[in-house]
Amino acid sequence: MPDPISRCTSCGIPLSREHDVMFICPNCNNVQLGRCGNCRNQSAIYICPGCGFEGP
Amino acid sequence: MTEEQKASELLIDEDTYLTSGVHIGTQQKSADMKKFIFKVRSDGLYVLDIKKTDERLRTAAQMISRFKPEEVLVVSARQYGQRPVRQFSNLIGCHSFPGRFVPGTLTNPALDVYIEPKILIVTDPAADQQALKEAINSRIPIIGLCDANNETKYVDLAIPVNNKGRRSLAVAYWLLAREVLKLRGDITGDDDFKAEIKDFEATL
Ligand SMILES: [Zn+2]
Ligand SMILES: [Zn+2]
């Protein structure tokens, strides 16, 4: 399983670039989620591996 | 109260949601907002699913309540959102920029208005472009009030809501403020929340 702290929750690429973001799951407050700039730009769905919350 | 009853209960009675037009969307719908749309009316207006609005207001309040008040920034370039964001920020103790967002507010430390929030709330991702852009560069999460026609580009948590109506924006920010205060333990319950929806309404 990819490290949830440093990878994009949607596509799995490592987060290191501009426009990436990390935040705690707004639903369960338990899991660190990541979104890469590309997935954010495309409004790609992310699913919290902890609680199944589907964003954005 | 059983879990089921609790889950089916809305933050305010459905009538208040409906008479405030919180669910009234737009003539166009975006692909991003499709999952929040309940139906299309015979006049072609897309109607938002009030249950999803309610759920997302709760989720957004949870997210906001985890930050220190001074780490939160709320903006509204839209006129009808300006009083709501001002009232919200007064009650929550966060930063707000109603009206024109000064370029560099989040990116140029030389400016007097420069701040370093940890989360941004936009009233309309399309109208609040400048704030959105700067939050993207600052790599902070973004909560967006999104109408049926909004794209959710770079929005990390969308709240499906009519973000064009005066009353609708008042209800959305009033509820957000109440829920954040409850979660923070600043008020004990709904009855302890003294602000009224009309205090959040833009004056005509
Ligand atoms: Zn990605
Ligand atoms: Zn979660």
PDB file of N, CA and C in Angstrom, chain B residues 14 16 19-20 25 30 32 46 53-54 84 95 105 118 127 130-131 133 138 154 159 161-162 172 174 189 197 204:
ATOM      1  N   GLU B  14     -36.287  21.152   6.824  1.00  0.00           N
ATOM      2  CA  GLU B  14     -36.212  21.145   5.362  1.00  0.00           C
ATOM      3  C   GLU B  14     -36.865  22.392   4.759  1.00  0.00           C
ATOM      4  N   THR B  16     -36.927  25.429   5.839  1.00  0.00           N
ATOM      5  CA  THR B  16     -36.020  26.586   5.840  1.00  0.00           C
ATOM      6  C   THR B  16     -35.027  26.481   4.694  1.00  0.00           C
ATOM      7  N   THR B  19     -37.264  27.131   1.422  1.00  0.00           N
ATOM      8  CA  THR B  19     -37.733  28.514   1.210  1.00  0.00           C
ATOM      9  C   THR B  19     -36.563  29.480   1.013  1.00  0.00           C
ATOM     10  N   SER B  20     -35.391  29.084   1.464  1.00  0.00           N
ATOM     11  CA  SER B  20     -34.208  29.931   1.252  1.00  0.00           C
ATOM     12  C   SER B  20     -33.578  29.690  -0.109  1.00  0.00           C
ATOM     13  N   GLY B  25     -30.423  25.440  -8.180  1.00  0.00           N
ATOM     14  CA  GLY B  25     -29.179  25.531  -8.934  1.00  0.00           C
ATOM     15  C   GLY B  25     -29.280  26.491 -10.109  1.00  0.00           C
ATOM     16  N   SER B  30     -22.448  21.368 -14.393  1.00  0.00           N
ATOM     17  CA  SER B  30     -21.103  20.938 -14.748  1.00  0.00           C
ATOM     18  C   SER B  30     -21.001  19.442 -14.490  1.00  0.00           C
ATOM     19  N   ASP B  32     -18.670  18.050 -12.940  1.00  0.00           N
ATOM     20  CA  ASP B  32     -18.184  17.893 -11.566  1.00  0.00           C
ATOM     21  C   ASP B  32     -19.329  17.845 -10.546  1.00  0.00           C
ATOM     22  N   TYR B  46     -31.508  23.140 -12.728  1.00  0.00           N
ATOM     23  CA  TYR B  46     -31.003  21.982 -11.987  1.00  0.00           C
ATOM     24  C   TYR B  46     -31.167  22.211 -10.493  1.00  0.00           C
ATOM     25  N   THR B  53     -26.193  18.628   0.471  1.00  0.00           N
ATOM     26  CA  THR B  53     -25.780  19.950   0.951  1.00  0.00           C
ATOM     27  C   THR B  53     -25.578  19.898   2.462  1.00  0.00           C
ATOM     28  N   ASP B  54     -26.550  19.318   3.128  1.00  0.00           N
ATOM     29  CA  ASP B  54     -26.527  19.208   4.578  1.00  0.00           C
ATOM     30  C   ASP B  54     -25.306  18.414   5.053  1.00  0.00           C
ATOM     31  N   PRO B  84     -22.453  37.614   4.613  1.00  0.00           N
ATOM     32  CA  PRO B  84     -22.296  36.294   5.229  1.00  0.00           C
ATOM     33  C   PRO B  84     -20.851  35.970   5.648  1.00  0.00           C
ATOM     34  N   HIS B  95     -10.052  35.068   9.462  1.00  0.00           N
ATOM     35  CA  HIS B  95      -9.864  36.160   8.504  1.00  0.00           C
ATOM     36  C   HIS B  95     -10.959  36.130   7.453  1.00  0.00           C
ATOM     37  N   THR B 105      -2.135  38.821  -1.485  1.00  0.00           N
ATOM     38  CA  THR B 105      -2.543  38.651  -0.085  1.00  0.00           C
ATOM     39  C   THR B 105      -1.944  37.378   0.536  1.00  0.00           C
ATOM     40  N   LYS B 118      -4.108  28.560   6.681  1.00  0.00           N
ATOM     41  CA  LYS B 118      -3.850  27.139   6.445  1.00  0.00           C
ATOM     42  C   LYS B 118      -4.987  26.488   5.665  1.00  0.00           C
ATOM     43  N   ALA B 127     -15.896  33.086  -9.211  1.00  0.00           N
ATOM     44  CA  ALA B 127     -15.784  34.514  -8.886  1.00  0.00           C
ATOM     45  C   ALA B 127     -14.559  34.797  -8.014  1.00  0.00           C
ATOM     46  N   GLN B 130      -8.903  34.748  -7.948  1.00  0.00           N
ATOM     47  CA  GLN B 130      -7.610  35.237  -7.468  1.00  0.00           C
ATOM     48  C   GLN B 130      -7.216  34.560  -6.150  1.00  0.00           C
ATOM     49  N   ALA B 131      -8.158  34.492  -5.224  1.00  0.00           N
ATOM     50  CA  ALA B 131      -7.895  33.844  -3.937  1.00  0.00           C
ATOM     51  C   ALA B 131      -7.578  32.362  -4.156  1.00  0.00           C
ATOM     52  N   LYS B 133      -6.324  30.933  -6.830  1.00  0.00           N
ATOM     53  CA  LYS B 133      -5.004  30.817  -7.448  1.00  0.00           C
ATOM     54  C   LYS B 133      -3.892  30.921  -6.401  1.00  0.00           C
ATOM     55  N   SER B 138       0.018  28.434  -2.516  1.00  0.00           N
ATOM     56  CA  SER B 138       0.413  28.282  -1.115  1.00  0.00           C
ATOM     57  C   SER B 138       0.218  26.850  -0.616  1.00  0.00           C
ATOM     58  N   TYR B 154      -9.418  22.220  -8.391  1.00  0.00           N
ATOM     59  CA  TYR B 154      -8.604  22.618  -7.229  1.00  0.00           C
ATOM     60  C   TYR B 154      -9.395  22.758  -5.932  1.00  0.00           C
ATOM     61  N   ILE B 159     -19.066  22.112  -1.299  1.00  0.00           N
ATOM     62  CA  ILE B 159     -20.374  22.166  -0.637  1.00  0.00           C
ATOM     63  C   ILE B 159     -21.382  22.544  -1.725  1.00  0.00           C
ATOM     64  N   VAL B 161     -24.359  24.037  -3.174  1.00  0.00           N
ATOM     65  CA  VAL B 161     -25.301  25.027  -2.654  1.00  0.00           C
ATOM     66  C   VAL B 161     -25.507  26.143  -3.679  1.00  0.00           C
ATOM     67  N   ASN B 162     -26.663  26.722  -3.660  1.00  0.00           N
ATOM     68  CA  ASN B 162     -26.933  27.917  -4.462  1.00  0.00           C
ATOM     69  C   ASN B 162     -26.041  29.045  -3.933  1.00  0.00           C
ATOM     70  N   ALA B 172     -26.291  29.187   4.444  1.00  0.00           N
ATOM     71  CA  ALA B 172     -25.100  28.336   4.378  1.00  0.00           C
ATOM     72  C   ALA B 172     -24.039  28.783   5.389  1.00  0.00           C
ATOM     73  N   TRP B 174     -24.438  30.802   7.989  1.00  0.00           N
ATOM     74  CA  TRP B 174     -25.005  30.769   9.346  1.00  0.00           C
ATOM     75  C   TRP B 174     -24.865  29.352   9.926  1.00  0.00           C
ATOM     76  N   GLY B 189     -25.023  24.029  22.143  1.00  0.00           N
ATOM     77  CA  GLY B 189     -25.994  23.429  21.228  1.00  0.00           C
ATOM     78  C   GLY B 189     -26.637  24.500  20.373  1.00  0.00           C
ATOM     79  N   ILE B 197     -30.368  34.060  11.112  1.00  0.00           N
ATOM     80  CA  ILE B 197     -30.094  33.990   9.685  1.00  0.00           C
ATOM     81  C   ILE B 197     -30.139  35.382   9.047  1.00  0.00           C
ATOM     82  N   LEU B 204     -30.340  44.803   0.869  1.00  0.00           N
ATOM     83  CA  LEU B 204     -30.620  45.179  -0.522  1.00  0.00           C
ATOM     84  C   LEU B 204     -30.396  46.666  -0.761  1.00  0.00           C
TER      85      LEU B 204
END
